[in-house]
């Protein structure tokens, strides 16, 4: 008897529950699924053009951005090169000045001093090292 | 992904064929994306801005499309994200929560010259606007766009189970309000 009670004698069409939701939604009682929104006349036909136009503008501005940033980087690089060159020119001018001074001192000693005078300004142990110092490069 | 779609995606990536392929893409998908966006942002002008931005993003990021989903699903995801970002920024500018902003938009539909639904349609839109964001998106995609759960799951990156629950809750709330 209990087995009889447990058995469900009713049947449903195949796939009934799977499509029930859709049927309910599509039934006349359900709220209309029709699109209540509209667009200005010819909007969707022209949408394509407006999208392409917008993409064209965005590409153009991207190119301009690239162009501007390239220009900016070139300018920065040029300034760096200029500063480095200026620094090196100053440095070589300093080196030249130092060399000229050394040469002047060397020439002064060689031309104005005779051997005795030169030896007198140097201590006995120094002649070799002193002459090494003023050796021409 | 189908072989045909793979060929099309390659055409979109190739600088020589990109423009032509992109024109085809816009022709093919403009309406579906527009209507998806429109149902999320409600207003035509807003939808127009978002649809343009969506296609710009698609154009710029086609190289990043990983081809593990369908192209349309990927575009739908971009459109959904763009719509939500748009709502976020608009609401933030007005010092409102997203839901408050969208409810205000739904309330304004009566005065919208591009809304020609009847009272029932208007009531439904207002009820949908009152749903939490996730439920609102799922309801729109399932009820109005007739998308299946698998596709919605790919677009929203959510499990099918969670989507079914969201949709069920949304339908339940709407039914309850309709019966009141």
PDB file of N, CA, C and O in Angstrom, chain A residues 60-127:
ATOM      1  N   UNK A  60      44.135  59.312 -34.856  1.00  0.00           N
ATOM      2  CA  UNK A  60      44.863  60.542 -35.181  1.00  0.00           C
ATOM      3  C   UNK A  60      45.487  61.128 -33.908  1.00  0.00           C
ATOM      4  O   UNK A  60      46.657  61.500 -33.891  1.00  0.00           O
ATOM      5  N   UNK A  61      44.671  61.163 -32.841  1.00  0.00           N
ATOM      6  CA  UNK A  61      45.205  61.742 -31.602  1.00  0.00           C
ATOM      7  C   UNK A  61      46.284  60.844 -31.016  1.00  0.00           C
ATOM      8  O   UNK A  61      47.235  61.331 -30.414  1.00  0.00           O
ATOM      9  N   UNK A  62      46.131  59.511 -31.237  1.00  0.00           N
ATOM     10  CA  UNK A  62      47.183  58.595 -30.753  1.00  0.00           C
ATOM     11  C   UNK A  62      48.482  58.860 -31.523  1.00  0.00           C
ATOM     12  O   UNK A  62      49.565  58.880 -30.945  1.00  0.00           O
ATOM     13  N   UNK A  63      48.338  59.089 -32.852  1.00  0.00           N
ATOM     14  CA  UNK A  63      49.523  59.378 -33.669  1.00  0.00           C
ATOM     15  C   UNK A  63      50.163  60.684 -33.218  1.00  0.00           C
ATOM     16  O   UNK A  63      51.378  60.799 -33.130  1.00  0.00           O
ATOM     17  N   UNK A  64      49.295  61.697 -32.957  1.00  0.00           N
ATOM     18  CA  UNK A  64      49.805  62.995 -32.504  1.00  0.00           C
ATOM     19  C   UNK A  64      50.535  62.871 -31.176  1.00  0.00           C
ATOM     20  O   UNK A  64      51.572  63.484 -30.971  1.00  0.00           O
ATOM     21  N   UNK A  65      49.920  62.031 -30.305  1.00  0.00           N
ATOM     22  CA  UNK A  65      50.551  61.816 -28.996  1.00  0.00           C
ATOM     23  C   UNK A  65      51.934  61.210 -29.185  1.00  0.00           C
ATOM     24  O   UNK A  65      52.903  61.616 -28.563  1.00  0.00           O
ATOM     25  N   UNK A  66      52.001  60.231 -30.109  1.00  0.00           N
ATOM     26  CA  UNK A  66      53.272  59.551 -30.393  1.00  0.00           C
ATOM     27  C   UNK A  66      54.278  60.548 -30.957  1.00  0.00           C
ATOM     28  O   UNK A  66      55.440  60.588 -30.550  1.00  0.00           O
ATOM     29  N   UNK A  67      53.773  61.386 -31.902  1.00  0.00           N
ATOM     30  CA  UNK A  67      54.619  62.384 -32.543  1.00  0.00           C
ATOM     31  C   UNK A  67      55.155  63.360 -31.486  1.00  0.00           C
ATOM     32  O   UNK A  67      56.346  63.663 -31.450  1.00  0.00           O
ATOM     33  N   UNK A  68      54.253  63.818 -30.612  1.00  0.00           N
ATOM     34  CA  UNK A  68      54.649  64.763 -29.562  1.00  0.00           C
ATOM     35  C   UNK A  68      55.658  64.147 -28.605  1.00  0.00           C
ATOM     36  O   UNK A  68      56.632  64.783 -28.223  1.00  0.00           O
ATOM     37  N   UNK A  69      55.387  62.880 -28.243  1.00  0.00           N
ATOM     38  CA  UNK A  69      56.307  62.260 -27.285  1.00  0.00           C
ATOM     39  C   UNK A  69      57.662  62.007 -27.956  1.00  0.00           C
ATOM     40  O   UNK A  69      58.703  62.175 -27.313  1.00  0.00           O
ATOM     41  N   UNK A  70      57.674  61.659 -29.251  1.00  0.00           N
ATOM     42  CA  UNK A  70      58.942  61.460 -29.966  1.00  0.00           C
ATOM     43  C   UNK A  70      59.724  62.770 -29.986  1.00  0.00           C
ATOM     44  O   UNK A  70      60.929  62.793 -29.729  1.00  0.00           O
ATOM     45  N   UNK A  71      58.993  63.845 -30.268  1.00  0.00           N
ATOM     46  CA  UNK A  71      59.617  65.167 -30.336  1.00  0.00           C
ATOM     47  C   UNK A  71      60.205  65.541 -28.971  1.00  0.00           C
ATOM     48  O   UNK A  71      61.334  66.040 -28.885  1.00  0.00           O
ATOM     49  N   UNK A  72      59.425  65.222 -27.924  1.00  0.00           N
ATOM     50  CA  UNK A  72      59.864  65.552 -26.569  1.00  0.00           C
ATOM     51  C   UNK A  72      61.142  64.785 -26.217  1.00  0.00           C
ATOM     52  O   UNK A  72      62.093  65.337 -25.699  1.00  0.00           O
ATOM     53  N   UNK A  73      61.133  63.471 -26.546  1.00  0.00           N
ATOM     54  CA  UNK A  73      62.309  62.650 -26.228  1.00  0.00           C
ATOM     55  C   UNK A  73      63.535  63.121 -27.021  1.00  0.00           C
ATOM     56  O   UNK A  73      64.646  63.154 -26.500  1.00  0.00           O
ATOM     57  N   UNK A  74      63.312  63.507 -28.289  1.00  0.00           N
ATOM     58  CA  UNK A  74      64.421  63.978 -29.121  1.00  0.00           C
ATOM     59  C   UNK A  74      65.017  65.249 -28.524  1.00  0.00           C
ATOM     60  O   UNK A  74      66.237  65.402 -28.455  1.00  0.00           O
ATOM     61  N   UNK A  75      64.120  66.121 -28.059  1.00  0.00           N
ATOM     62  CA  UNK A  75      64.551  67.379 -27.464  1.00  0.00           C
ATOM     63  C   UNK A  75      65.384  67.141 -26.200  1.00  0.00           C
ATOM     64  O   UNK A  75      66.448  67.730 -26.017  1.00  0.00           O
ATOM     65  N   UNK A  76      64.884  66.221 -25.366  1.00  0.00           N
ATOM     66  CA  UNK A  76      65.602  65.894 -24.120  1.00  0.00           C
ATOM     67  C   UNK A  76      66.978  65.314 -24.452  1.00  0.00           C
ATOM     68  O   UNK A  76      67.992  65.700 -23.858  1.00  0.00           O
ATOM     69  N   UNK A  77      67.009  64.413 -25.450  1.00  0.00           N
ATOM     70  CA  UNK A  77      68.283  63.794 -25.855  1.00  0.00           C
ATOM     71  C   UNK A  77      69.249  64.853 -26.363  1.00  0.00           C
ATOM     72  O   UNK A  77      70.448  64.834 -26.023  1.00  0.00           O
ATOM     73  N   UNK A  78      68.727  65.809 -27.162  1.00  0.00           N
ATOM     74  CA  UNK A  78      69.571  66.873 -27.712  1.00  0.00           C
ATOM     75  C   UNK A  78      70.168  67.726 -26.595  1.00  0.00           C
ATOM     76  O   UNK A  78      71.356  68.064 -26.624  1.00  0.00           O
ATOM     77  N   UNK A  79      69.328  68.039 -25.591  1.00  0.00           N
ATOM     78  CA  UNK A  79      69.803  68.855 -24.463  1.00  0.00           C
ATOM     79  C   UNK A  79      70.902  68.113 -23.702  1.00  0.00           C
ATOM     80  O   UNK A  79      71.944  68.679 -23.362  1.00  0.00           O
ATOM     81  N   UNK A  80      70.693  66.801 -23.496  1.00  0.00           N
ATOM     82  CA  UNK A  80      71.696  65.998 -22.780  1.00  0.00           C
ATOM     83  C   UNK A  80      73.017  65.986 -23.558  1.00  0.00           C
ATOM     84  O   UNK A  80      74.087  66.209 -22.988  1.00  0.00           O
ATOM     85  N   UNK A  81      72.928  65.756 -24.872  1.00  0.00           N
ATOM     86  CA  UNK A  81      74.134  65.716 -25.721  1.00  0.00           C
ATOM     87  C   UNK A  81      74.852  67.060 -25.644  1.00  0.00           C
ATOM     88  O   UNK A  81      76.081  67.121 -25.509  1.00  0.00           O
ATOM     89  N   UNK A  82      74.074  68.165 -25.692  1.00  0.00           N
ATOM     90  CA  UNK A  82      74.649  69.511 -25.651  1.00  0.00           C
ATOM     91  C   UNK A  82      75.412  69.740 -24.331  1.00  0.00           C
ATOM     92  O   UNK A  82      76.548  70.207 -24.322  1.00  0.00           O
ATOM     93  N   UNK A  83      74.760  69.325 -23.220  1.00  0.00           N
ATOM     94  CA  UNK A  83      75.393  69.525 -21.898  1.00  0.00           C
ATOM     95  C   UNK A  83      76.688  68.710 -21.790  1.00  0.00           C
ATOM     96  O   UNK A  83      77.722  69.211 -21.353  1.00  0.00           O
ATOM     97  N   UNK A  84      76.599  67.447 -22.247  1.00  0.00           N
ATOM     98  CA  UNK A  84      77.783  66.566 -22.185  1.00  0.00           C
ATOM     99  C   UNK A  84      78.913  67.152 -23.019  1.00  0.00           C
ATOM    100  O   UNK A  84      80.074  67.220 -22.586  1.00  0.00           O
ATOM    101  N   UNK A  85      78.577  67.629 -24.244  1.00  0.00           N
ATOM    102  CA  UNK A  85      79.596  68.198 -25.141  1.00  0.00           C
ATOM    103  C   UNK A  85      80.230  69.434 -24.497  1.00  0.00           C
ATOM    104  O   UNK A  85      81.453  69.582 -24.486  1.00  0.00           O
ATOM    105  N   UNK A  86      79.370  70.285 -23.921  1.00  0.00           N
ATOM    106  CA  UNK A  86      79.849  71.510 -23.278  1.00  0.00           C
ATOM    107  C   UNK A  86      80.811  71.178 -22.141  1.00  0.00           C
ATOM    108  O   UNK A  86      81.878  71.775 -21.995  1.00  0.00           O
ATOM    109  N   UNK A  87      80.433  70.163 -21.361  1.00  0.00           N
ATOM    110  CA  UNK A  87      81.248  69.742 -20.228  1.00  0.00           C
ATOM    111  C   UNK A  87      82.612  69.245 -20.711  1.00  0.00           C
ATOM    112  O   UNK A  87      83.643  69.587 -20.153  1.00  0.00           O
ATOM    113  N   UNK A  88      82.569  68.461 -21.806  1.00  0.00           N
ATOM    114  CA  UNK A  88      83.824  67.899 -22.324  1.00  0.00           C
ATOM    115  C   UNK A  88      84.720  68.992 -22.903  1.00  0.00           C
ATOM    116  O   UNK A  88      85.943  68.951 -22.757  1.00  0.00           O
ATOM    117  N   UNK A  89      84.103  69.982 -23.574  1.00  0.00           N
ATOM    118  CA  UNK A  89      84.872  71.100 -24.143  1.00  0.00           C
ATOM    119  C   UNK A  89      85.565  71.866 -23.015  1.00  0.00           C
ATOM    120  O   UNK A  89      86.756  72.164 -23.079  1.00  0.00           O
ATOM    121  N   UNK A  90      84.804  72.123 -21.932  1.00  0.00           N
ATOM    122  CA  UNK A  90      85.366  72.830 -20.769  1.00  0.00           C
ATOM    123  C   UNK A  90      86.523  72.051 -20.177  1.00  0.00           C
ATOM    124  O   UNK A  90      87.554  72.599 -19.818  1.00  0.00           O
ATOM    125  N   UNK A  91      86.284  70.739 -20.105  1.00  0.00           N
ATOM    126  CA  UNK A  91      87.295  69.874 -19.491  1.00  0.00           C
ATOM    127  C   UNK A  91      88.580  69.866 -20.323  1.00  0.00           C
ATOM    128  O   UNK A  91      89.672  69.986 -19.799  1.00  0.00           O
ATOM    129  N   UNK A  92      88.418  69.766 -21.660  1.00  0.00           N
ATOM    130  CA  UNK A  92      89.619  69.740 -22.514  1.00  0.00           C
ATOM    131  C   UNK A  92      90.316  71.102 -22.488  1.00  0.00           C
ATOM    132  O   UNK A  92      91.547  71.176 -22.556  1.00  0.00           O
ATOM    133  N   UNK A  93      89.516  72.186 -22.318  1.00  0.00           N
ATOM    134  CA  UNK A  93      90.115  73.516 -22.212  1.00  0.00           C
ATOM    135  C   UNK A  93      90.948  73.610 -20.932  1.00  0.00           C
ATOM    136  O   UNK A  93      92.052  74.153 -20.928  1.00  0.00           O
ATOM    137  N   UNK A  94      90.441  73.018 -19.857  1.00  0.00           N
ATOM    138  CA  UNK A  94      91.154  73.004 -18.571  1.00  0.00           C
ATOM    139  C   UNK A  94      92.453  72.225 -18.703  1.00  0.00           C
ATOM    140  O   UNK A  94      93.510  72.651 -18.219  1.00  0.00           O
ATOM    141  N   UNK A  95      92.334  71.053 -19.392  1.00  0.00           N
ATOM    142  CA  UNK A  95      93.528  70.216 -19.581  1.00  0.00           C
ATOM    143  C   UNK A  95      94.579  70.985 -20.387  1.00  0.00           C
ATOM    144  O   UNK A  95      95.763  70.996 -20.041  1.00  0.00           O
ATOM    145  N   UNK A  96      94.129  71.662 -21.444  1.00  0.00           N
ATOM    146  CA  UNK A  96      95.051  72.425 -22.292  1.00  0.00           C
ATOM    147  C   UNK A  96      95.739  73.521 -21.475  1.00  0.00           C
ATOM    148  O   UNK A  96      96.938  73.760 -21.601  1.00  0.00           O
ATOM    149  N   UNK A  97      94.948  74.182 -20.605  1.00  0.00           N
ATOM    150  CA  UNK A  97      95.460  75.255 -19.758  1.00  0.00           C
ATOM    151  C   UNK A  97      96.554  74.716 -18.833  1.00  0.00           C
ATOM    152  O   UNK A  97      97.629  75.305 -18.676  1.00  0.00           O
ATOM    153  N   UNK A  98      96.261  73.521 -18.257  1.00  0.00           N
ATOM    154  CA  UNK A  98      97.185  72.887 -17.325  1.00  0.00           C
ATOM    155  C   UNK A  98      98.482  72.522 -18.040  1.00  0.00           C
ATOM    156  O   UNK A  98      99.578  72.764 -17.533  1.00  0.00           O
ATOM    157  N   UNK A  99      98.301  71.984 -19.272  1.00  0.00           N
ATOM    158  CA  UNK A  99      99.480  71.594 -20.066  1.00  0.00           C
ATOM    159  C   UNK A  99     100.321  72.809 -20.419  1.00  0.00           C
ATOM    160  O   UNK A  99     101.557  72.786 -20.338  1.00  0.00           O
ATOM    161  N   UNK A 100      99.629  73.908 -20.797  1.00  0.00           N
ATOM    162  CA  UNK A 100     100.323  75.138 -21.173  1.00  0.00           C
ATOM    163  C   UNK A 100     101.130  75.680 -19.989  1.00  0.00           C
ATOM    164  O   UNK A 100     102.283  76.119 -20.151  1.00  0.00           O
ATOM    165  N   UNK A 101     100.532  75.591 -18.774  1.00  0.00           N
ATOM    166  CA  UNK A 101     101.208  76.066 -17.571  1.00  0.00           C
ATOM    167  C   UNK A 101     102.454  75.227 -17.298  1.00  0.00           C
ATOM    168  O   UNK A 101     103.528  75.750 -17.011  1.00  0.00           O
ATOM    169  N   UNK A 102     102.245  73.893 -17.426  1.00  0.00           N
ATOM    170  CA  UNK A 102     103.386  72.988 -17.211  1.00  0.00           C
ATOM    171  C   UNK A 102     104.515  73.297 -18.184  1.00  0.00           C
ATOM    172  O   UNK A 102     105.692  73.353 -17.813  1.00  0.00           O
ATOM    173  N   UNK A 103     104.122  73.504 -19.458  1.00  0.00           N
ATOM    174  CA  UNK A 103     105.129  73.790 -20.482  1.00  0.00           C
ATOM    175  C   UNK A 103     105.854  75.102 -20.202  1.00  0.00           C
ATOM    176  O   UNK A 103     107.063  75.228 -20.374  1.00  0.00           O
ATOM    177  N   UNK A 104     105.041  76.102 -19.723  1.00  0.00           N
ATOM    178  CA  UNK A 104     105.615  77.413 -19.411  1.00  0.00           C
ATOM    179  C   UNK A 104     106.655  77.291 -18.302  1.00  0.00           C
ATOM    180  O   UNK A 104     107.761  77.817 -18.401  1.00  0.00           O
ATOM    181  N   UNK A 105     106.278  76.532 -17.254  1.00  0.00           N
ATOM    182  CA  UNK A 105     107.210  76.350 -16.123  1.00  0.00           C
ATOM    183  C   UNK A 105     108.474  75.638 -16.593  1.00  0.00           C
ATOM    184  O   UNK A 105     109.595  76.041 -16.279  1.00  0.00           O
ATOM    185  N   UNK A 106     108.251  74.615 -17.387  1.00  0.00           N
ATOM    186  CA  UNK A 106     109.378  73.823 -17.890  1.00  0.00           C
ATOM    187  C   UNK A 106     110.328  74.698 -18.707  1.00  0.00           C
ATOM    188  O   UNK A 106     111.544  74.705 -18.496  1.00  0.00           O
ATOM    189  N   UNK A 107     109.686  75.479 -19.619  1.00  0.00           N
ATOM    190  CA  UNK A 107     110.504  76.358 -20.472  1.00  0.00           C
ATOM    191  C   UNK A 107     111.240  77.412 -19.649  1.00  0.00           C
ATOM    192  O   UNK A 107     112.389  77.737 -19.936  1.00  0.00           O
ATOM    193  N   UNK A 108     110.537  77.940 -18.615  1.00  0.00           N
ATOM    194  CA  UNK A 108     111.133  78.946 -17.754  1.00  0.00           C
ATOM    195  C   UNK A 108     112.397  78.402 -17.107  1.00  0.00           C
ATOM    196  O   UNK A 108     113.456  79.028 -17.110  1.00  0.00           O
ATOM    197  N   UNK A 109     112.286  77.192 -16.560  1.00  0.00           N
ATOM    198  CA  UNK A 109     113.440  76.576 -15.907  1.00  0.00           C
ATOM    199  C   UNK A 109     114.562  76.333 -16.906  1.00  0.00           C
ATOM    200  O   UNK A 109     115.733  76.599 -16.644  1.00  0.00           O
ATOM    201  N   UNK A 110     114.173  75.815 -18.054  1.00  0.00           N
ATOM    202  CA  UNK A 110     115.199  75.449 -19.041  1.00  0.00           C
ATOM    203  C   UNK A 110     115.903  76.679 -19.633  1.00  0.00           C
ATOM    204  O   UNK A 110     117.103  76.671 -19.884  1.00  0.00           O
ATOM    205  N   UNK A 111     115.102  77.728 -19.881  1.00  0.00           N
ATOM    206  CA  UNK A 111     115.679  78.904 -20.550  1.00  0.00           C
ATOM    207  C   UNK A 111     116.343  79.871 -19.566  1.00  0.00           C
ATOM    208  O   UNK A 111     117.403  80.419 -19.839  1.00  0.00           O
ATOM    209  N   UNK A 112     115.739  80.104 -18.409  1.00  0.00           N
ATOM    210  CA  UNK A 112     116.218  81.148 -17.500  1.00  0.00           C
ATOM    211  C   UNK A 112     117.295  80.648 -16.521  1.00  0.00           C
ATOM    212  O   UNK A 112     118.076  81.433 -16.009  1.00  0.00           O
ATOM    213  N   UNK A 113     117.235  79.389 -16.199  1.00  0.00           N
ATOM    214  CA  UNK A 113     118.186  78.865 -15.213  1.00  0.00           C
ATOM    215  C   UNK A 113     119.327  78.130 -15.916  1.00  0.00           C
ATOM    216  O   UNK A 113     119.087  77.369 -16.856  1.00  0.00           O
ATOM    217  N   UNK A 114     120.533  78.402 -15.421  1.00  0.00           N
ATOM    218  CA  UNK A 114     121.603  77.522 -15.908  1.00  0.00           C
ATOM    219  C   UNK A 114     121.684  76.330 -14.955  1.00  0.00           C
ATOM    220  O   UNK A 114     120.969  76.268 -13.951  1.00  0.00           O
ATOM    221  N   UNK A 115     122.527  75.385 -15.270  1.00  0.00           N
ATOM    222  CA  UNK A 115     122.568  74.127 -14.509  1.00  0.00           C
ATOM    223  C   UNK A 115     122.867  74.366 -13.021  1.00  0.00           C
ATOM    224  O   UNK A 115     122.280  73.705 -12.150  1.00  0.00           O
ATOM    225  N   UNK A 116     123.717  75.314 -12.747  1.00  0.00           N
ATOM    226  CA  UNK A 116     124.095  75.558 -11.338  1.00  0.00           C
ATOM    227  C   UNK A 116     122.919  76.122 -10.548  1.00  0.00           C
ATOM    228  O   UNK A 116     122.650  75.720  -9.427  1.00  0.00           O
ATOM    229  N   UNK A 117     122.252  77.077 -11.201  1.00  0.00           N
ATOM    230  CA  UNK A 117     121.096  77.693 -10.519  1.00  0.00           C
ATOM    231  C   UNK A 117     120.008  76.635 -10.247  1.00  0.00           C
ATOM    232  O   UNK A 117     119.404  76.600  -9.191  1.00  0.00           O
ATOM    233  N   UNK A 118     119.835  75.809 -11.269  1.00  0.00           N
ATOM    234  CA  UNK A 118     118.780  74.791 -11.139  1.00  0.00           C
ATOM    235  C   UNK A 118     119.107  73.826  -9.997  1.00  0.00           C
ATOM    236  O   UNK A 118     118.246  73.488  -9.200  1.00  0.00           O
ATOM    237  N   UNK A 119     120.380  73.464  -9.953  1.00  0.00           N
ATOM    238  CA  UNK A 119     120.792  72.544  -8.888  1.00  0.00           C
ATOM    239  C   UNK A 119     120.680  73.191  -7.511  1.00  0.00           C
ATOM    240  O   UNK A 119     120.366  72.517  -6.530  1.00  0.00           O
ATOM    241  N   UNK A 120     120.886  74.499  -7.491  1.00  0.00           N
ATOM    242  CA  UNK A 120     120.805  75.176  -6.196  1.00  0.00           C
ATOM    243  C   UNK A 120     119.387  75.243  -5.643  1.00  0.00           C
ATOM    244  O   UNK A 120     119.172  75.311  -4.443  1.00  0.00           O
ATOM    245  N   UNK A 121     118.392  75.309  -6.533  1.00  0.00           N
ATOM    246  CA  UNK A 121     117.006  75.345  -6.028  1.00  0.00           C
ATOM    247  C   UNK A 121     116.501  73.948  -5.654  1.00  0.00           C
ATOM    248  O   UNK A 121     115.466  73.802  -5.032  1.00  0.00           O
ATOM    249  N   UNK A 122     117.212  72.963  -6.068  1.00  0.00           N
ATOM    250  CA  UNK A 122     116.796  71.594  -5.728  1.00  0.00           C
ATOM    251  C   UNK A 122     117.652  71.017  -4.615  1.00  0.00           C
ATOM    252  O   UNK A 122     118.811  71.401  -4.483  1.00  0.00           O
ATOM    253  N   UNK A 123     117.117  70.149  -3.902  1.00  0.00           N
ATOM    254  CA  UNK A 123     117.919  69.480  -2.887  1.00  0.00           C
ATOM    255  C   UNK A 123     118.750  68.403  -3.574  1.00  0.00           C
ATOM    256  O   UNK A 123     118.413  67.959  -4.687  1.00  0.00           O
ATOM    257  N   UNK A 124     119.736  67.933  -2.903  1.00  0.00           N
ATOM    258  CA  UNK A 124     120.662  66.981  -3.506  1.00  0.00           C
ATOM    259  C   UNK A 124     119.992  65.703  -4.012  1.00  0.00           C
ATOM    260  O   UNK A 124     120.371  65.156  -5.036  1.00  0.00           O
ATOM    261  N   UNK A 125     118.977  65.247  -3.266  1.00  0.00           N
ATOM    262  CA  UNK A 125     118.381  63.944  -3.610  1.00  0.00           C
ATOM    263  C   UNK A 125     117.290  64.057  -4.682  1.00  0.00           C
ATOM    264  O   UNK A 125     116.788  63.052  -5.157  1.00  0.00           O
ATOM    265  N   UNK A 126     116.916  65.255  -5.011  1.00  0.00           N
ATOM    266  CA  UNK A 126     115.707  65.415  -5.843  1.00  0.00           C
ATOM    267  C   UNK A 126     115.901  65.499  -7.367  1.00  0.00           C
ATOM    268  O   UNK A 126     114.924  65.348  -8.075  1.00  0.00           O
ATOM    269  N   UNK A 127     117.090  65.791  -7.880  1.00  0.00           N
ATOM    270  CA  UNK A 127     117.177  66.113  -9.303  1.00  0.00           C
ATOM    271  C   UNK A 127     116.472  65.125 -10.230  1.00  0.00           C
ATOM    272  O   UNK A 127     115.680  65.540 -11.059  1.00  0.00           O
TER     273      UNK A 127
END
